[in-house]
């Protein structure tokens, strides 16, 4: 029989490089990916910041486009409304221009006392309707002559006026709002050539009266 040597035990073969049982593992150097982790985070943050800046820039551009579009739309609405009012005024002015001779006849009949009976009622109804459409009559005796709204058919001189004045309304004028349909046809008078204005005469008279009462 073969005798076993006491104190010695057979151990299994251990591969080269393997860690024996009970031995502490040696420190292993970190991989290249783990060492580059902070740098990767910085790159990712920079990329996200760049994307955020692009989104902000695009948002600002779209906001500007929306504001310009809104301003253009408001301007368009104002133009449409202005054109609509202008077209309406032109249409109403064209209609009322055809009625001016009738209104002139009504005015002459009123001056001669012929506006009576049913004719008076019809005439007053017509004047009410045209007034509702915005027709306004103008032209009064004694007002200064304005060539933009007056048409002078007669001319004379008068000592009691200080400027060119409407002394008679031969035919009244009509307007709608600021639009003149027909100027007022008037007779005008200018100050008498060589005559001193009445105000200057009064001042001169007052000066003469005060000068004659001087004390010695």
mmCIF file of C-alpha atoms in Angstrom:
data_model
loop_
_atom_site.group_PDB
_atom_site.id
_atom_site.type_symbol
_atom_site.label_atom_id
_atom_site.label_comp_id
_atom_site.label_asym_id
_atom_site.label_seq_id
_atom_site.Cartn_x
_atom_site.Cartn_y
_atom_site.Cartn_z
ATOM 1 C CA UNK A 1 0.000 0.000 0.000
ATOM 2 C CA UNK A 2 1.147 3.452 -0.694
ATOM 3 C CA UNK A 3 1.507 5.668 2.277
ATOM 4 C CA UNK A 4 0.278 9.289 2.079
ATOM 5 C CA UNK A 5 2.612 11.894 3.389
ATOM 6 C CA UNK A 6 0.925 13.603 6.298
ATOM 7 C CA UNK A 7 0.540 17.429 6.206
ATOM 8 C CA UNK A 8 0.257 17.731 2.451
ATOM 9 C CA UNK A 9 -2.968 18.016 0.489
ATOM 10 C CA UNK A 10 -3.408 17.949 -3.190
ATOM 11 C CA UNK A 11 -4.562 21.219 -4.653
ATOM 12 C CA UNK A 12 -6.299 21.599 -7.932
ATOM 13 C CA UNK A 13 -4.440 23.204 -10.763
ATOM 14 C CA UNK A 14 -5.098 26.959 -10.912
ATOM 15 C CA UNK A 15 -5.019 28.648 -14.284
ATOM 16 C CA UNK A 16 -2.390 31.274 -14.805
ATOM 17 C CA UNK A 17 -3.665 34.766 -13.920
ATOM 18 C CA UNK A 18 -6.587 33.500 -11.863
ATOM 19 C CA UNK A 19 -7.090 34.791 -8.363
ATOM 20 C CA UNK A 20 -6.846 32.157 -5.777
ATOM 21 C CA UNK A 21 -9.727 31.644 -3.434
ATOM 22 C CA UNK A 22 -9.712 34.056 -0.513
ATOM 23 C CA UNK A 23 -7.296 36.484 -2.203
ATOM 24 C CA UNK A 24 -8.369 40.104 -2.596
ATOM 25 C CA UNK A 25 -8.733 41.284 -6.187
ATOM 26 C CA UNK A 26 -6.225 43.804 -7.340
ATOM 27 C CA UNK A 27 -7.344 47.297 -8.325
ATOM 28 C CA UNK A 28 -8.416 47.422 -11.940
ATOM 29 C CA UNK A 29 -7.792 50.575 -13.944
ATOM 30 C CA UNK A 30 -11.033 52.329 -15.079
ATOM 31 C CA UNK A 31 -12.055 51.858 -18.628
ATOM 32 C CA UNK A 32 -11.613 54.637 -21.154
ATOM 33 C CA UNK A 33 -15.416 55.192 -21.344
ATOM 34 C CA UNK A 34 -15.715 55.780 -17.596
ATOM 35 C CA UNK A 35 -12.809 58.217 -17.649
ATOM 36 C CA UNK A 36 -14.365 60.261 -20.470
ATOM 37 C CA UNK A 37 -17.819 60.575 -18.783
ATOM 38 C CA UNK A 38 -17.494 64.245 -17.552
ATOM 39 C CA UNK A 39 -16.307 65.422 -20.947
ATOM 40 C CA UNK A 40 -19.240 63.664 -22.614
ATOM 41 C CA UNK A 41 -21.684 65.414 -20.305
ATOM 42 C CA UNK A 42 -20.189 68.800 -21.205
ATOM 43 C CA UNK A 43 -20.524 68.092 -24.919
ATOM 44 C CA UNK A 44 -24.126 66.973 -24.470
ATOM 45 C CA UNK A 45 -24.938 70.129 -22.448
ATOM 46 C CA UNK A 46 -23.397 72.353 -25.108
ATOM 47 C CA UNK A 47 -25.463 70.615 -27.772
ATOM 48 C CA UNK A 48 -28.676 71.102 -25.814
ATOM 49 C CA UNK A 49 -27.839 74.789 -25.267
ATOM 50 C CA UNK A 50 -27.281 75.289 -28.986
ATOM 51 C CA UNK A 51 -30.603 73.602 -29.765
ATOM 52 C CA UNK A 52 -32.362 75.805 -27.198
ATOM 53 C CA UNK A 53 -30.855 78.932 -28.787
ATOM 54 C CA UNK A 54 -32.088 77.805 -32.191
ATOM 55 C CA UNK A 55 -35.582 77.208 -30.835
ATOM 56 C CA UNK A 56 -35.602 80.661 -29.216
ATOM 57 C CA UNK A 57 -34.438 82.298 -32.446
ATOM 58 C CA UNK A 58 -37.124 80.496 -34.459
ATOM 59 C CA UNK A 59 -39.757 81.479 -31.908
ATOM 60 C CA UNK A 60 -38.712 85.143 -32.077
ATOM 61 C CA UNK A 61 -38.884 85.050 -35.892
ATOM 62 C CA UNK A 62 -42.349 83.467 -35.878
ATOM 63 C CA UNK A 63 -43.550 85.985 -33.294
ATOM 64 C CA UNK A 64 -42.292 88.839 -35.464
ATOM 65 C CA UNK A 65 -44.007 87.367 -38.518
ATOM 66 C CA UNK A 66 -47.260 87.069 -36.571
ATOM 67 C CA UNK A 67 -47.063 90.661 -35.364
ATOM 68 C CA UNK A 68 -46.413 91.953 -38.893
ATOM 69 C CA UNK A 69 -49.289 89.877 -40.238
ATOM 70 C CA UNK A 70 -51.606 91.244 -37.563
ATOM 71 C CA UNK A 71 -50.561 94.835 -38.317
ATOM 72 C CA UNK A 72 -51.129 94.303 -42.053
ATOM 73 C CA UNK A 73 -54.570 92.856 -41.343
ATOM 74 C CA UNK A 74 -55.530 95.838 -39.185
ATOM 75 C CA UNK A 75 -54.379 98.223 -41.920
ATOM 76 C CA UNK A 76 -56.383 96.237 -44.467
ATOM 77 C CA UNK A 77 -59.517 96.458 -42.326
ATOM 78 C CA UNK A 78 -59.104 100.217 -41.956
ATOM 79 C CA UNK A 79 -58.639 100.650 -45.709
ATOM 80 C CA UNK A 80 -61.703 98.542 -46.449
ATOM 81 C CA UNK A 81 -63.805 100.501 -43.953
ATOM 82 C CA UNK A 82 -62.557 103.825 -45.336
ATOM 83 C CA UNK A 83 -63.254 102.743 -48.906
ATOM 84 C CA UNK A 84 -66.704 101.509 -47.915
ATOM 85 C CA UNK A 85 -67.571 104.882 -46.355
ATOM 86 C CA UNK A 86 -66.176 106.736 -49.376
ATOM 87 C CA UNK A 87 -68.191 104.642 -51.834
ATOM 88 C CA UNK A 88 -71.319 105.191 -49.771
ATOM 89 C CA UNK A 89 -70.767 108.965 -49.681
ATOM 90 C CA UNK A 90 -70.189 109.074 -53.434
ATOM 91 C CA UNK A 91 -73.372 107.101 -54.100
ATOM 92 C CA UNK A 92 -75.452 109.276 -51.758
ATOM 93 C CA UNK A 93 -73.918 112.463 -53.179
ATOM 94 C CA UNK A 94 -74.790 111.359 -56.710
ATOM 95 C CA UNK A 95 -78.401 110.725 -55.719
ATOM 96 C CA UNK A 96 -78.811 113.992 -53.821
ATOM 97 C CA UNK A 97 -77.210 115.982 -56.632
ATOM 98 C CA UNK A 98 -80.150 114.975 -58.817
ATOM 99 C CA UNK A 99 -82.561 116.297 -56.171
ATOM 100 C CA UNK A 100 -80.960 119.744 -55.784
ATOM 101 C CA UNK A 101 -83.103 121.371 -58.533
ATOM 102 C CA UNK A 102 -86.205 120.082 -56.732
ATOM 103 C CA UNK A 103 -84.969 121.548 -53.455
ATOM 104 C CA UNK A 104 -84.307 124.854 -55.228
ATOM 105 C CA UNK A 105 -87.907 124.904 -56.473
ATOM 106 C CA UNK A 106 -89.118 124.188 -52.938
ATOM 107 C CA UNK A 107 -87.036 127.073 -51.625
ATOM 108 C CA UNK A 108 -88.364 129.527 -54.207
ATOM 109 C CA UNK A 109 -91.925 128.423 -53.532
ATOM 110 C CA UNK A 110 -91.381 129.019 -49.821
ATOM 111 C CA UNK A 111 -89.991 132.514 -50.465
ATOM 112 C CA UNK A 112 -93.032 133.446 -52.556
ATOM 113 C CA UNK A 113 -95.534 131.961 -50.122
ATOM 114 C CA UNK A 114 -96.593 129.225 -52.515
ATOM 115 C CA UNK A 115 -95.641 126.340 -50.236
ATOM 116 C CA UNK A 116 -99.137 125.453 -49.025
ATOM 117 C CA UNK A 117 -101.490 122.475 -48.854
ATOM 118 C CA UNK A 118 -100.356 119.062 -49.990
ATOM 119 C CA UNK A 119 -97.343 120.514 -51.778
ATOM 120 C CA UNK A 120 -96.049 121.817 -48.432
ATOM 121 C CA UNK A 121 -96.386 118.406 -46.812
ATOM 122 C CA UNK A 122 -94.537 116.684 -49.658
ATOM 123 C CA UNK A 123 -91.802 119.315 -49.658
ATOM 124 C CA UNK A 124 -91.234 119.014 -45.920
ATOM 125 C CA UNK A 125 -91.100 115.205 -46.171
ATOM 126 C CA UNK A 126 -88.493 115.485 -48.927
ATOM 127 C CA UNK A 127 -86.374 117.882 -46.870
ATOM 128 C CA UNK A 128 -86.564 115.515 -43.897
ATOM 129 C CA UNK A 129 -85.414 112.547 -45.967
ATOM 130 C CA UNK A 130 -82.431 114.333 -47.511
ATOM 131 C CA UNK A 131 -81.437 115.654 -44.070
ATOM 132 C CA UNK A 132 -81.384 112.075 -42.744
ATOM 133 C CA UNK A 133 -79.051 111.176 -45.615
ATOM 134 C CA UNK A 134 -76.632 113.835 -44.348
ATOM 135 C CA UNK A 135 -77.419 116.698 -46.733
ATOM 136 C CA UNK A 136 -76.669 120.100 -45.182
ATOM 137 C CA UNK A 137 -77.464 123.508 -46.602
ATOM 138 C CA UNK A 138 -75.022 126.396 -46.156
ATOM 139 C CA UNK A 139 -74.589 129.990 -47.218
ATOM 140 C CA UNK A 140 -75.697 133.052 -45.228
ATOM 141 C CA UNK A 141 -75.680 136.762 -45.879
ATOM 142 C CA UNK A 142 -72.921 138.648 -44.107
ATOM 143 C CA UNK A 143 -70.425 135.795 -43.908
ATOM 144 C CA UNK A 144 -66.925 136.284 -45.376
ATOM 145 C CA UNK A 145 -66.479 135.130 -48.959
ATOM 146 C CA UNK A 146 -64.653 131.785 -49.209
ATOM 147 C CA UNK A 147 -63.805 130.718 -52.765
ATOM 148 C CA UNK A 148 -63.672 127.042 -51.683
ATOM 149 C CA UNK A 149 -67.383 126.973 -50.811
ATOM 150 C CA UNK A 150 -68.773 130.118 -52.506
ATOM 151 C CA UNK A 151 -69.234 130.978 -56.168
ATOM 152 C CA UNK A 152 -69.469 134.733 -56.785
ATOM 153 C CA UNK A 153 -71.991 135.610 -59.500
ATOM 154 C CA UNK A 154 -72.289 139.343 -58.723
ATOM 155 C CA UNK A 155 -69.738 141.866 -57.495
ATOM 156 C CA UNK A 156 -70.044 145.329 -55.987
ATOM 157 C CA UNK A 157 -68.421 147.761 -53.536
ATOM 158 C CA UNK A 158 -69.825 148.776 -50.182
ATOM 159 C CA UNK A 159 -68.559 151.297 -47.614
ATOM 160 C CA UNK A 160 -69.750 149.269 -44.629
ATOM 161 C CA UNK A 161 -67.680 146.108 -45.207
ATOM 162 C CA UNK A 162 -64.071 145.539 -44.200
ATOM 163 C CA UNK A 163 -63.470 142.445 -46.352
ATOM 164 C CA UNK A 164 -65.010 140.642 -49.291
ATOM 165 C CA UNK A 165 -68.428 139.667 -47.938
ATOM 166 C CA UNK A 166 -71.421 137.690 -49.159
ATOM 167 C CA UNK A 167 -74.218 140.272 -49.278
ATOM 168 C CA UNK A 168 -76.834 138.060 -50.984
ATOM 169 C CA UNK A 169 -77.373 134.313 -51.369
ATOM 170 C CA UNK A 170 -78.581 133.686 -54.897
ATOM 171 C CA UNK A 171 -78.575 129.910 -54.518
ATOM 172 C CA UNK A 172 -77.726 127.985 -51.341
ATOM 173 C CA UNK A 173 -74.884 125.501 -51.248
ATOM 174 C CA UNK A 174 -75.095 121.897 -50.115
ATOM 175 C CA UNK A 175 -72.612 119.496 -48.547
ATOM 176 C CA UNK A 176 -72.453 115.970 -47.113
ATOM 177 C CA UNK A 177 -70.021 115.852 -44.248
ATOM 178 C CA UNK A 178 -66.854 117.490 -45.566
ATOM 179 C CA UNK A 179 -67.781 116.905 -49.207
ATOM 180 C CA UNK A 180 -69.229 119.934 -51.003
ATOM 181 C CA UNK A 181 -71.893 118.914 -53.507
ATOM 182 C CA UNK A 182 -72.577 122.414 -54.778
ATOM 183 C CA UNK A 183 -71.014 125.722 -53.754
ATOM 184 C CA UNK A 184 -73.265 128.540 -52.609
ATOM 185 C CA UNK A 185 -73.828 131.065 -55.407
ATOM 186 C CA UNK A 186 -73.633 134.534 -53.951
ATOM 187 C CA UNK A 187 -73.329 138.241 -54.598
ATOM 188 C CA UNK A 188 -70.243 139.740 -52.973
ATOM 189 C CA UNK A 189 -69.226 143.223 -51.968
ATOM 190 C CA UNK A 190 -65.740 144.570 -51.380
ATOM 191 C CA UNK A 191 -64.669 147.618 -49.364
ATOM 192 C CA UNK A 192 -65.000 150.895 -51.254
ATOM 193 C CA UNK A 193 -61.661 151.794 -52.894
ATOM 194 C CA UNK A 194 -59.946 154.618 -50.979
ATOM 195 C CA UNK A 195 -62.419 154.442 -48.107
ATOM 196 C CA UNK A 196 -60.954 154.015 -44.632
ATOM 197 C CA UNK A 197 -62.245 151.052 -42.691
ATOM 198 C CA UNK A 198 -65.083 151.821 -40.315
ATOM 199 C CA UNK A 199 -63.034 150.748 -37.306
ATOM 200 C CA UNK A 200 -60.241 153.126 -38.265
ATOM 201 C CA UNK A 201 -62.756 155.954 -38.634
ATOM 202 C CA UNK A 202 -64.145 155.306 -35.169
ATOM 203 C CA UNK A 203 -60.661 155.288 -33.638
ATOM 204 C CA UNK A 204 -59.814 158.529 -35.405
ATOM 205 C CA UNK A 205 -63.023 160.157 -34.192
ATOM 206 C CA UNK A 206 -62.307 159.080 -30.608
ATOM 207 C CA UNK A 207 -58.786 160.480 -30.849
ATOM 208 C CA UNK A 208 -60.060 163.804 -32.167
ATOM 209 C CA UNK A 209 -62.641 164.066 -29.392
ATOM 210 C CA UNK A 210 -60.099 163.308 -26.688
ATOM 211 C CA UNK A 211 -57.594 165.710 -28.263
ATOM 212 C CA UNK A 212 -60.071 168.600 -28.238
ATOM 213 C CA UNK A 213 -60.458 168.508 -24.463
ATOM 214 C CA UNK A 214 -56.819 169.029 -23.572
ATOM 215 C CA UNK A 215 -56.197 171.297 -20.576
ATOM 216 C CA UNK A 216 -53.926 174.315 -20.982
#
